[in-house]
Coordinates of C-alpha atoms in Angstrom, one line a residue:
Chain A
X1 CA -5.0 -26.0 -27.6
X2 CA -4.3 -29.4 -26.0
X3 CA -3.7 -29.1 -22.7
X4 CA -0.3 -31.1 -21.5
X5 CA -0.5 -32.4 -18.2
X6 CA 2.8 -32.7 -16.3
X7 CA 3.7 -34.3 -12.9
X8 CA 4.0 -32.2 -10.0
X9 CA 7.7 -31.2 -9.9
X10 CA 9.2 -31.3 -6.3
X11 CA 9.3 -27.7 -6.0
X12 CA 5.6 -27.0 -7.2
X13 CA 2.9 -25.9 -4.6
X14 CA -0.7 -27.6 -5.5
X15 CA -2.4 -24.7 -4.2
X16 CA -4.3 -23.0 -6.9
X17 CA -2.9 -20.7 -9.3
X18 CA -4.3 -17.1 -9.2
X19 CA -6.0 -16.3 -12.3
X20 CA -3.8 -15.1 -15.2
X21 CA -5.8 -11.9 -15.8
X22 CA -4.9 -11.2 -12.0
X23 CA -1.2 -11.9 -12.2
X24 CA -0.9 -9.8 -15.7
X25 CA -3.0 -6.4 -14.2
X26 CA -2.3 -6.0 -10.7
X27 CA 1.6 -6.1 -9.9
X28 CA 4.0 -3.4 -9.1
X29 CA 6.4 -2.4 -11.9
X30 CA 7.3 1.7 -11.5
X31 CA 9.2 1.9 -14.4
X32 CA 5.5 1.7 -16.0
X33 CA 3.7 3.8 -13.1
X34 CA 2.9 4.0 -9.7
X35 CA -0.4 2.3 -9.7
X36 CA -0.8 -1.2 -9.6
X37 CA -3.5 -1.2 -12.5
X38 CA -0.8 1.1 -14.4
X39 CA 1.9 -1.6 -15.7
X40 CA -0.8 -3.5 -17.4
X41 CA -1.8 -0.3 -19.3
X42 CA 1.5 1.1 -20.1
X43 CA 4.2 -1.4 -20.5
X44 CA 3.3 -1.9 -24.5
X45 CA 6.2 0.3 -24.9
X46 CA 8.4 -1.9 -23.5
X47 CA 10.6 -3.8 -26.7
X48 CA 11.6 -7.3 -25.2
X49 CA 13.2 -8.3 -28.7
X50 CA 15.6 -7.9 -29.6
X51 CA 17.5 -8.1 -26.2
X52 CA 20.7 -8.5 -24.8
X53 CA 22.0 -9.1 -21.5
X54 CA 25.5 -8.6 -20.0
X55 CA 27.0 -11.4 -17.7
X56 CA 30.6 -10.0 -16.4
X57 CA 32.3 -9.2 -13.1
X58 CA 33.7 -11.9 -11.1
X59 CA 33.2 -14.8 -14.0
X60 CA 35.9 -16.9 -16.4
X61 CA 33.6 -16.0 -19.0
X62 CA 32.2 -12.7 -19.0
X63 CA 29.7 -12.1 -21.9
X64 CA 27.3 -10.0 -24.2
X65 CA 24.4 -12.2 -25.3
X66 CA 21.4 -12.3 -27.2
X67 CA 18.2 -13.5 -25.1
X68 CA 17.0 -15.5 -27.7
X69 CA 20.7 -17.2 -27.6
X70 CA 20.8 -17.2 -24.1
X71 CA 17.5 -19.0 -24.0
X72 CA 18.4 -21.9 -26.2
X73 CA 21.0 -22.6 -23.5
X74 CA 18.6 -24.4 -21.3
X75 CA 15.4 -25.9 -21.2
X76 CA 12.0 -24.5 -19.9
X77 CA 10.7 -25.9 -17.1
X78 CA 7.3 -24.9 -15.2
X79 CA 7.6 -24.4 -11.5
X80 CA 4.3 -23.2 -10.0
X81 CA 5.3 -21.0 -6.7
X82 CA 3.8 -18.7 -4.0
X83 CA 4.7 -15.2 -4.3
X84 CA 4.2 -12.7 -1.7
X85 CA 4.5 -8.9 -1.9
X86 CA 5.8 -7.0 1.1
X87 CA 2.5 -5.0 0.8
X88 CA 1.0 -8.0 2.6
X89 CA -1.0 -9.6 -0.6
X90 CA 0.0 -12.6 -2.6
X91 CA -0.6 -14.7 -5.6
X92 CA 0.4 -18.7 -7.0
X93 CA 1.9 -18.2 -10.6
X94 CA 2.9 -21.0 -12.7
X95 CA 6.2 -19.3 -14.5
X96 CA 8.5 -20.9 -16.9
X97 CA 12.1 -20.2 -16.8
X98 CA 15.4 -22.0 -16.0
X99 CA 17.3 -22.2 -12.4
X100 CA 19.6 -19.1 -12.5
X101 CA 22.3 -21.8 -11.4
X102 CA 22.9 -23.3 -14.5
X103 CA 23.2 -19.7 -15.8
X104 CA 25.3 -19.1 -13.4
X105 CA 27.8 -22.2 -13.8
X106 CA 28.1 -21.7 -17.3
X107 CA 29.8 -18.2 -16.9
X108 CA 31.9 -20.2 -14.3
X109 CA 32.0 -17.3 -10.8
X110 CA 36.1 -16.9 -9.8
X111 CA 36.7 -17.7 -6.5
X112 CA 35.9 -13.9 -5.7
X113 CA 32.8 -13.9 -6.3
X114 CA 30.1 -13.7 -3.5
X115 CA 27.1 -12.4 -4.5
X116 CA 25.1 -11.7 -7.8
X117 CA 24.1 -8.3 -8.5
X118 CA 21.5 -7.6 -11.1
X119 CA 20.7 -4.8 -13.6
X120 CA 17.1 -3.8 -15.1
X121 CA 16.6 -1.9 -18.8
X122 CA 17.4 2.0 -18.1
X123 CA 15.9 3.6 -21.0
X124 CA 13.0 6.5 -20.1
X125 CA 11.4 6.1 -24.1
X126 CA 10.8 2.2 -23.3
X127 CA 10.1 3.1 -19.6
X128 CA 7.8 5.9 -19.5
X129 CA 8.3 5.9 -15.5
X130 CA 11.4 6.4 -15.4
X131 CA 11.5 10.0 -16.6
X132 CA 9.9 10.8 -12.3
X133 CA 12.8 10.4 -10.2
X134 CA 10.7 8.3 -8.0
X135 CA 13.4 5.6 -7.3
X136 CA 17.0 5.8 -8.4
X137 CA 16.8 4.2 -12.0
X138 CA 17.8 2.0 -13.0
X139 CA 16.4 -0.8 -10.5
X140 CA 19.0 -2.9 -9.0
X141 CA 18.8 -6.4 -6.8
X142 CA 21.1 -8.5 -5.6
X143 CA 21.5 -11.9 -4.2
X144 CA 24.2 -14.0 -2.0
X145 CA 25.9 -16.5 -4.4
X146 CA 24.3 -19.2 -2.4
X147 CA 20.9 -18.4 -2.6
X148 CA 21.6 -17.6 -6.9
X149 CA 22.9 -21.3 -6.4
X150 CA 19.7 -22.2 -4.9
X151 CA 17.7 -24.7 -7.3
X152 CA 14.5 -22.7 -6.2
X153 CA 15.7 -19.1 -7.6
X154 CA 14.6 -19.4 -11.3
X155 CA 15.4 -17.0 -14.0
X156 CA 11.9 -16.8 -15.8
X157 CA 10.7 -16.1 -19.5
X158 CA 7.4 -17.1 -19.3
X159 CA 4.1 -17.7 -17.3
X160 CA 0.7 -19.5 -17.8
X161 CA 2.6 -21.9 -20.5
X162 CA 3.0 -17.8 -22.7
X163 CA 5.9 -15.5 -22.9
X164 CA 6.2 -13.5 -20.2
X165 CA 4.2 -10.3 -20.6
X166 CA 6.0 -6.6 -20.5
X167 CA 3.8 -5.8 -17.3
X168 CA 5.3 -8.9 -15.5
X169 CA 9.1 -8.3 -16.8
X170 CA 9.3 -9.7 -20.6
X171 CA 11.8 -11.2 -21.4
X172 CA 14.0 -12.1 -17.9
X173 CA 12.9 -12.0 -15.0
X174 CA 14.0 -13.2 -11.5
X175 CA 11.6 -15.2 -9.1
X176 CA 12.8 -16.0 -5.6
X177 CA 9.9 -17.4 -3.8
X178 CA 10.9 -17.5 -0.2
X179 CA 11.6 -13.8 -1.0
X180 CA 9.2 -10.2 -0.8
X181 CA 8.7 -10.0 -4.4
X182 CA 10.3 -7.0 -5.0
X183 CA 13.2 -9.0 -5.0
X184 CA 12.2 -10.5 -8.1
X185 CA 13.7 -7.8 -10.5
X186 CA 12.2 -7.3 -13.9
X187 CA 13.1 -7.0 -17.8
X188 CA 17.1 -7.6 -16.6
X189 CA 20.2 -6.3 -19.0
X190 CA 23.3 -7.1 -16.3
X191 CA 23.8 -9.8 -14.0
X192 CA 27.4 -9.3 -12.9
X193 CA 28.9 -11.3 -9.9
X194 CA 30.6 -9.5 -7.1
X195 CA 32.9 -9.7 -4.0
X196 CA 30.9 -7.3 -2.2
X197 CA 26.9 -7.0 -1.6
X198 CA 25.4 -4.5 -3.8
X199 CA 22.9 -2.2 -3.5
X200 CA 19.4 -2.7 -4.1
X201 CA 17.1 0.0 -4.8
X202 CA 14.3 -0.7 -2.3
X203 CA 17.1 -0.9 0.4
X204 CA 18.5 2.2 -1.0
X205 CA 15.6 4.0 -0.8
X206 CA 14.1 3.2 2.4
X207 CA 16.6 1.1 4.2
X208 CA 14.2 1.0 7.6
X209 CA 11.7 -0.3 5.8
X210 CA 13.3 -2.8 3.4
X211 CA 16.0 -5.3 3.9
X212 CA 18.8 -6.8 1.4
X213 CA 17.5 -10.0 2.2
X214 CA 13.9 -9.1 2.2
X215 CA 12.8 -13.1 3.2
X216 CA 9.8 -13.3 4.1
X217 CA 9.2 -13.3 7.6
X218 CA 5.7 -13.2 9.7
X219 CA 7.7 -12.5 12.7
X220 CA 9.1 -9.0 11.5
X221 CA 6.5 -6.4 11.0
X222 CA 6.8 -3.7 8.1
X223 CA 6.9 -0.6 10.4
X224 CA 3.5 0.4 8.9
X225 CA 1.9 -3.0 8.8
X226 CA 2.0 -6.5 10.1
X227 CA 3.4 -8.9 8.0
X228 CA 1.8 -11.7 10.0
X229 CA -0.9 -12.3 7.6
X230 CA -1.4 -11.9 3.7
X231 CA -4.5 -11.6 1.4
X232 CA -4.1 -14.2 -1.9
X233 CA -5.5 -12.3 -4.4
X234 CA -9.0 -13.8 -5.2
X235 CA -9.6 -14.7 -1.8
X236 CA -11.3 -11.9 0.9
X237 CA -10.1 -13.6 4.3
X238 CA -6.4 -13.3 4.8
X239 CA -4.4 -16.0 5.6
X240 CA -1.5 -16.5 7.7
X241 CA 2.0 -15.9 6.5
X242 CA 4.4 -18.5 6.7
X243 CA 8.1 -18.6 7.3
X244 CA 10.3 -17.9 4.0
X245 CA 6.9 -18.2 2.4
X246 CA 6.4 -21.7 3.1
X247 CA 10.2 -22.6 1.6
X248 CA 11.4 -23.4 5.0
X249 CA 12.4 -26.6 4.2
X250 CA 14.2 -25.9 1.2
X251 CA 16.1 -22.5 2.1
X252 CA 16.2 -22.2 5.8
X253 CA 19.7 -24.0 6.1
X254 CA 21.0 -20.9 4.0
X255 CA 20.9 -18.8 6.8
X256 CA 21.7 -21.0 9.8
X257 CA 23.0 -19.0 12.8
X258 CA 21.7 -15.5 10.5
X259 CA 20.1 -12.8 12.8
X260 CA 16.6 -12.8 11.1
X261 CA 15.4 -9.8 12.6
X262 CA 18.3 -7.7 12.1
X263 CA 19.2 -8.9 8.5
X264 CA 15.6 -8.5 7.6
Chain B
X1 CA -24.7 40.1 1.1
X2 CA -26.4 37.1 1.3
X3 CA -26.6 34.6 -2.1
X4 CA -30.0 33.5 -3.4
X5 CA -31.5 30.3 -1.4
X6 CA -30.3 28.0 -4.6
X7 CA -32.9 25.1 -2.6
X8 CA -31.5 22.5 -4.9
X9 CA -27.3 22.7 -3.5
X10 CA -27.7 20.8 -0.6
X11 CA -29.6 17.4 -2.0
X12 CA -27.2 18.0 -5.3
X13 CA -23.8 18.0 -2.5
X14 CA -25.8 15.0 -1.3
X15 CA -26.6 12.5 -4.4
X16 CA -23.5 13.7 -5.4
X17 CA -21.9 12.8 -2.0
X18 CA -23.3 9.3 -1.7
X19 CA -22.8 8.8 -5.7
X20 CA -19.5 7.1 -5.1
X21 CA -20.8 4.9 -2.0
X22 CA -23.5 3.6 -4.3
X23 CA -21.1 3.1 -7.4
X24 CA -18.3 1.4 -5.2
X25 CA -21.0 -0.9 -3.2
X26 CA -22.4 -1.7 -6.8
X27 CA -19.2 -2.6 -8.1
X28 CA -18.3 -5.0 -5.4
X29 CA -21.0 -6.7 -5.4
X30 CA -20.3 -7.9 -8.8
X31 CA -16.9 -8.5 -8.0
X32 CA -15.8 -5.4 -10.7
X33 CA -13.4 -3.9 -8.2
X34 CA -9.7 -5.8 -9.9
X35 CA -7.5 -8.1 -8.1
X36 CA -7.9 -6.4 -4.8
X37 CA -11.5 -5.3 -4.3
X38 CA -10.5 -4.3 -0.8
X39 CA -7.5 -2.6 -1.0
X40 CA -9.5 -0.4 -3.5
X41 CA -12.6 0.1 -1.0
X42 CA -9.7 1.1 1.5
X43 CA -8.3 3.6 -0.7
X44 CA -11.3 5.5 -2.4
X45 CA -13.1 5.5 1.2
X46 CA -10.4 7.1 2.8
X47 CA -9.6 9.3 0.0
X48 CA -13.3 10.7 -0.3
X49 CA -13.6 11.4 3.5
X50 CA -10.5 13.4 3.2
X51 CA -11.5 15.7 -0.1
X52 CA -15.0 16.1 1.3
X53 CA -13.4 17.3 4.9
X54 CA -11.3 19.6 2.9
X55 CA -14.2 20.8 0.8
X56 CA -15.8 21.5 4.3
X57 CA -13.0 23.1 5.6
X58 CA -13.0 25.1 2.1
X59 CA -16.7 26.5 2.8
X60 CA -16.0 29.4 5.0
X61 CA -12.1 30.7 3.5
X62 CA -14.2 30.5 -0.3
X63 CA -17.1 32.8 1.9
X64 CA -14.4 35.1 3.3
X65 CA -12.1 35.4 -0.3
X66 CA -16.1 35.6 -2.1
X67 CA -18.0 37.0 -0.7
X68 CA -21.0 33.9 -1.2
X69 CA -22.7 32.7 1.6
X70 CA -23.9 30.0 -0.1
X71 CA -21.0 27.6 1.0
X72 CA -21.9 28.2 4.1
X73 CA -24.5 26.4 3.7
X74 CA -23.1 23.2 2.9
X75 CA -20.0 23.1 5.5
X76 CA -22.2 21.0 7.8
X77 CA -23.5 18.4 5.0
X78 CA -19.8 17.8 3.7
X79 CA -18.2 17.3 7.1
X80 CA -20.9 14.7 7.9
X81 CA -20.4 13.0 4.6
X82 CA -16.6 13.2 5.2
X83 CA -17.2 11.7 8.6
X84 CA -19.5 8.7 6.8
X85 CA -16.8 7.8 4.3
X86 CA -13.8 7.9 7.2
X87 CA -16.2 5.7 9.2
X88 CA -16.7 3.4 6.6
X89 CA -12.7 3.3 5.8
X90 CA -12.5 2.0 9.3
X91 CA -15.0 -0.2 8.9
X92 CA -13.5 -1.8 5.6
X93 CA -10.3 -2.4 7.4
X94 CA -11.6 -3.1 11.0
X95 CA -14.4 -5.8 8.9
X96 CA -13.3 -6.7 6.0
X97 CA -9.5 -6.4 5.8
X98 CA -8.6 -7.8 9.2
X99 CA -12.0 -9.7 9.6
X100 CA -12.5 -8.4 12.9
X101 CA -9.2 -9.4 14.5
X102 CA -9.6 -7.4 17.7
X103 CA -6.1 -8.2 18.8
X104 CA -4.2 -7.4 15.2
X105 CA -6.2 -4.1 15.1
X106 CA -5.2 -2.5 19.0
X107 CA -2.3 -3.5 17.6
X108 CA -2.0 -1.9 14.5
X109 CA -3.2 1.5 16.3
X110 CA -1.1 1.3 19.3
X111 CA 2.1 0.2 17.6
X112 CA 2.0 1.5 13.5
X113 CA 1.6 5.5 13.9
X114 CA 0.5 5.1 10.7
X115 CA -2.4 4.0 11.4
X116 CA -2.4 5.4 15.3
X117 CA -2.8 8.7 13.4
X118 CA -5.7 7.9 11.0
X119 CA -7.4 6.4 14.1
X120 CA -7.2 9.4 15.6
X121 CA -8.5 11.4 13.1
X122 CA -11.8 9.5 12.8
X123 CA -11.6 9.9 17.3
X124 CA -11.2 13.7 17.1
X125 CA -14.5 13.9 13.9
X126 CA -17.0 11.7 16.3
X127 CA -17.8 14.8 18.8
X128 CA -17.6 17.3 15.8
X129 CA -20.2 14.9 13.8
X130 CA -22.4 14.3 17.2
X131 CA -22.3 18.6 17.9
X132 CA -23.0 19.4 14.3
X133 CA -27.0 19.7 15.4
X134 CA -28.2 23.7 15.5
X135 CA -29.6 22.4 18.9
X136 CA -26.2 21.1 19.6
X137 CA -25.0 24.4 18.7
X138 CA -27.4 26.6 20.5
X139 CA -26.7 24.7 23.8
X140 CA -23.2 24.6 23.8
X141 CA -23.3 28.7 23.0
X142 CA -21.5 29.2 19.5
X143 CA -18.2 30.6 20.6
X144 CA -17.5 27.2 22.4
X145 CA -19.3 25.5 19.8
X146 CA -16.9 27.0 17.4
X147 CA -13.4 26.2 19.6
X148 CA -14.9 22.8 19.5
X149 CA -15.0 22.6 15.5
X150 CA -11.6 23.9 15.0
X151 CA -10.7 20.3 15.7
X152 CA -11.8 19.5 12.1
X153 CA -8.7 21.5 11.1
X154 CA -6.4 18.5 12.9
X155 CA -8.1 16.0 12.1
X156 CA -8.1 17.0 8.3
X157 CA -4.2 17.3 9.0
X158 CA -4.1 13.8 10.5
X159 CA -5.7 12.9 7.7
X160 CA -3.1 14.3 5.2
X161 CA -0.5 12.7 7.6
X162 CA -2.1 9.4 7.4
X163 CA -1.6 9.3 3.7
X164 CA 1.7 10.5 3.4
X165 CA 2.8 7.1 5.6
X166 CA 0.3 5.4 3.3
X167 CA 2.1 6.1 0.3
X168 CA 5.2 3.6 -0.6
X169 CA 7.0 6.5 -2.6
X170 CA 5.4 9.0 -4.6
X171 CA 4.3 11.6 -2.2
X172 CA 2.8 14.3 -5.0
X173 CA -1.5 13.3 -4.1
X174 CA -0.9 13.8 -0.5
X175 CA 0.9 17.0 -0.8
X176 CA -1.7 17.9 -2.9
X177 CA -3.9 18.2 0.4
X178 CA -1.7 19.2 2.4
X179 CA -1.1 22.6 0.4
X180 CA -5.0 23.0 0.2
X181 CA -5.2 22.4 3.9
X182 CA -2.2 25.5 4.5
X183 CA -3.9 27.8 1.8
X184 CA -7.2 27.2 3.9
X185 CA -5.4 27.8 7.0
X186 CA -4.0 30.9 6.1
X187 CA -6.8 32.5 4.5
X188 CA -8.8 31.9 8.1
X189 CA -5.3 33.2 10.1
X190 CA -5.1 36.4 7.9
X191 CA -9.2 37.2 8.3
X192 CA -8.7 36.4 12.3
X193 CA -6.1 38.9 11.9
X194 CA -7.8 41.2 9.9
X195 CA -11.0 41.3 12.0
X196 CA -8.9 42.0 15.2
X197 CA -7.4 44.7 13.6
X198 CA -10.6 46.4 12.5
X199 CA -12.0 45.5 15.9
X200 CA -8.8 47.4 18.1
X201 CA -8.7 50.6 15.7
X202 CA -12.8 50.9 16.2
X203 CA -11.6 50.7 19.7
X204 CA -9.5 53.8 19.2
X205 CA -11.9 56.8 19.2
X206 CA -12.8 56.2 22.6
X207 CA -12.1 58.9 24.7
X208 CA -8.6 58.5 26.6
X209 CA -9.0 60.7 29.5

């Protein structure tokens, strides 16, 4: 196929991208098993069409919608971003998708709303890992209103110029890259805006070892590792972390005056 | 009752021992290991040192339940190959995960029990491996010989520890070991027991004047 070359949008890294056979069989995705080899292997059972997501809570317009529909609402861009696990490796994916803000506006948040909470599939047949009550099911994330707003946080569909595969979240997905990327919850059926922070199921689970805000942050350690440094996948010498994942200058301002250790 | 010599079980326990090494050097040489050769060196190195401790620590219990005194024979070779795999799990972190960072590692052992107690497993397994010589054991007289060794039962238990904090959530593999390591224990407890017992009634006859 011909290759389309774009410009460099201002929110792309030029560090290469990590290969796509990397990106699609080594992540972490439970639902499909434990192993980061396993989500590759077992997410076929995962249906992505037909799909539909649920926008309500603190919105004018709450709504049931079809993904296909609810994709023909914007237009796909590419933004080609870091991502960094809180297990201390990361990748560059190129993903396609559309800023969660304009998603967002169009359901038009009441003047109660202060944070987005968001819901993935629940459904043990499609989700073979969710019949082991190793997290509280369905996985749940959450984000302050601002940092939805932000023109980084993208809603993705796609990566590699393809559909997003099951492993990786098929068929929405949400990539905040100055976040740990467990933050960037999977194959989604709710996003409802609320007046109060929800819970999040890492958080939930282990709240001494993961944060609601979960930025990513050389300066505080995981209590069982340092998050100081990072191995990209592809690469054997780590390298060293950087503040909000090298979005400082896009995102810090969010969280002016913010305790960063505390609110980790 | 003693088994038959079976001369081939120690170089079998061996190739089969060093099997893995060869197969996991092999395959990351040519870059066959996944996304994360490393991590995966980290993880089947420190998994193999702890099955073949526990297969060490299984010798004499499966003599005592048996009645075999063929495992016996191998107790020594699978705690040394136990302590070579939990060497070279160090090694793979110290050298190739942290590329010799001597400041992120005292770190990481003074500060991250984690891996403070997987550290000090491998610490408390250097005497046993350096005393596991029959002239090692001759000089040190076998009753002290033998305190010394128990040590292998902590640092087995370390071991198990270490992986429990290793583990993000699913705790089932480690637990796994652990309840081998308890069954082990208890079968050595109840034949301490049981040979006190036989030892204090044959005590019994003795005249009491």
């Amino acid at each position: 196929a011909p290759k389309v070359v774009r410009p460099r949008g201002p929110y792309d890294t030029d560090e290469r991208a990590t290969s796509y056979e990397d990106a699609t069989t080594y992540n972490n995705f439970y639902e499909f098993g434990l192993d980061k080899g396993e989500p590759a292997e077992n997410a076929h059972t995962l249906k992505p069409r037909p799909w539909t997501v649920v926008i309500d809570g603190e919105v004018n317009k709450p709504q049931r919608v079809d993904m296909d529909t609810l994709q023909s609402w914007f237009p796909l861009e590419e933004r080609v971003y870091r991502m960094r696990c809180v297990e201390a490796w990361s990748m560059v994916i190129p993903w396609l998708g559309f800023p969660l803000a304009g998603l967002l506006r169009r359901v038009e948040p009441t003047s109660k709303a202060k944070y987005v909470a968001f819901t993935t599939l629940k459904d043990p047949e499609q989700m073979p890992g969710q019949k082991y009550p190793v997290l509280d099911w369905p996985y749940v994330e959450g984000l302050r209103l601002d940092e939805a707003l932000h023109p980084l946080t993208l809603m993705a569909v796609g990566m590699y110029g393809r559909v997003l595969p099951n492993q990786n979240g098929a068929p929405l997905r949400l990539v905040v890259p100055w976040k740990y990327g467990f933050k960037g919850i999977k194959s989604i059926v709710r996003i409802s805006l609320t007046e109060k922070q929800p819970p999040t199921t890492w958080n939930r689970s282990n709240p001494r070892e993961y944060g609601f805000f979960a930025n990513v942050n050389p300066e505080v350690a995981h209590p069982r590792w340092s998050q100081a440094s990072e191995r990209r996948i592809g690469e054997l010498r780590r390298r060293p972390t950087l503040p909000f994942n090298g979005y400082a200058e896009q995102v810090a301002d969010l969280y002016k005056g913010m305790d960063l250790r505390g609110n980790f | 009752m003693a088994s038959p010599p079976h001369p081939w079980l120690k170089p079998a326990v061996l190739v089969g021992g060093l099997y893995p090494l060869a197969h996991l050097a092999l395959a990351f040489a040519q870059g066959a290991l996944g996304a994360n050769p490393i991590e995966r060196v980290l993880n089947q190195t420190g998994l193999l040192a702890l099955i073949l401790l526990v297969a060490s620590l299984a010798c004499t219990p499966l003599k005592v339940v048996s009645g075999w005194t063929w495992p016996i024979r191998l107790r020594k070779l699978l705690g040394l190959l136990g302590f070579t795999y939990a060497s070279l799990h160090f090694l793979t972190y110290a050298v190739l995960d942290q590329g010799l960072a001597l400041g992120v590692i005292l770190e990481d052992i003074a500060k991250r029990p984690f891996i403070t107690v997987g550290f000090l497993a491998l610490v408390l397994l250097v005497p046993l491996a350096v005393t596991s010589t029959n002239r090692m054991v001759r000089r040190m007289g076998f009753p002290a010989w033998q305190r010394l060794h128990r040590l292998a039962y902590v640092a087995a238990s370390l071991g198990v520890v270490h992986f429990v904090w290793r583990v993000k959530k699913d705790l089932t593999e480690p637990l796994i070991y652990g309840g081998v390591l308890v069954l082990l224990f208890a079968i050595r407890v109840a034949e301490a027991l049981r040979k006190r017992r036989a030892r204090s009634s044959a005590q019994v006859p003795a005249r009491s004047v």
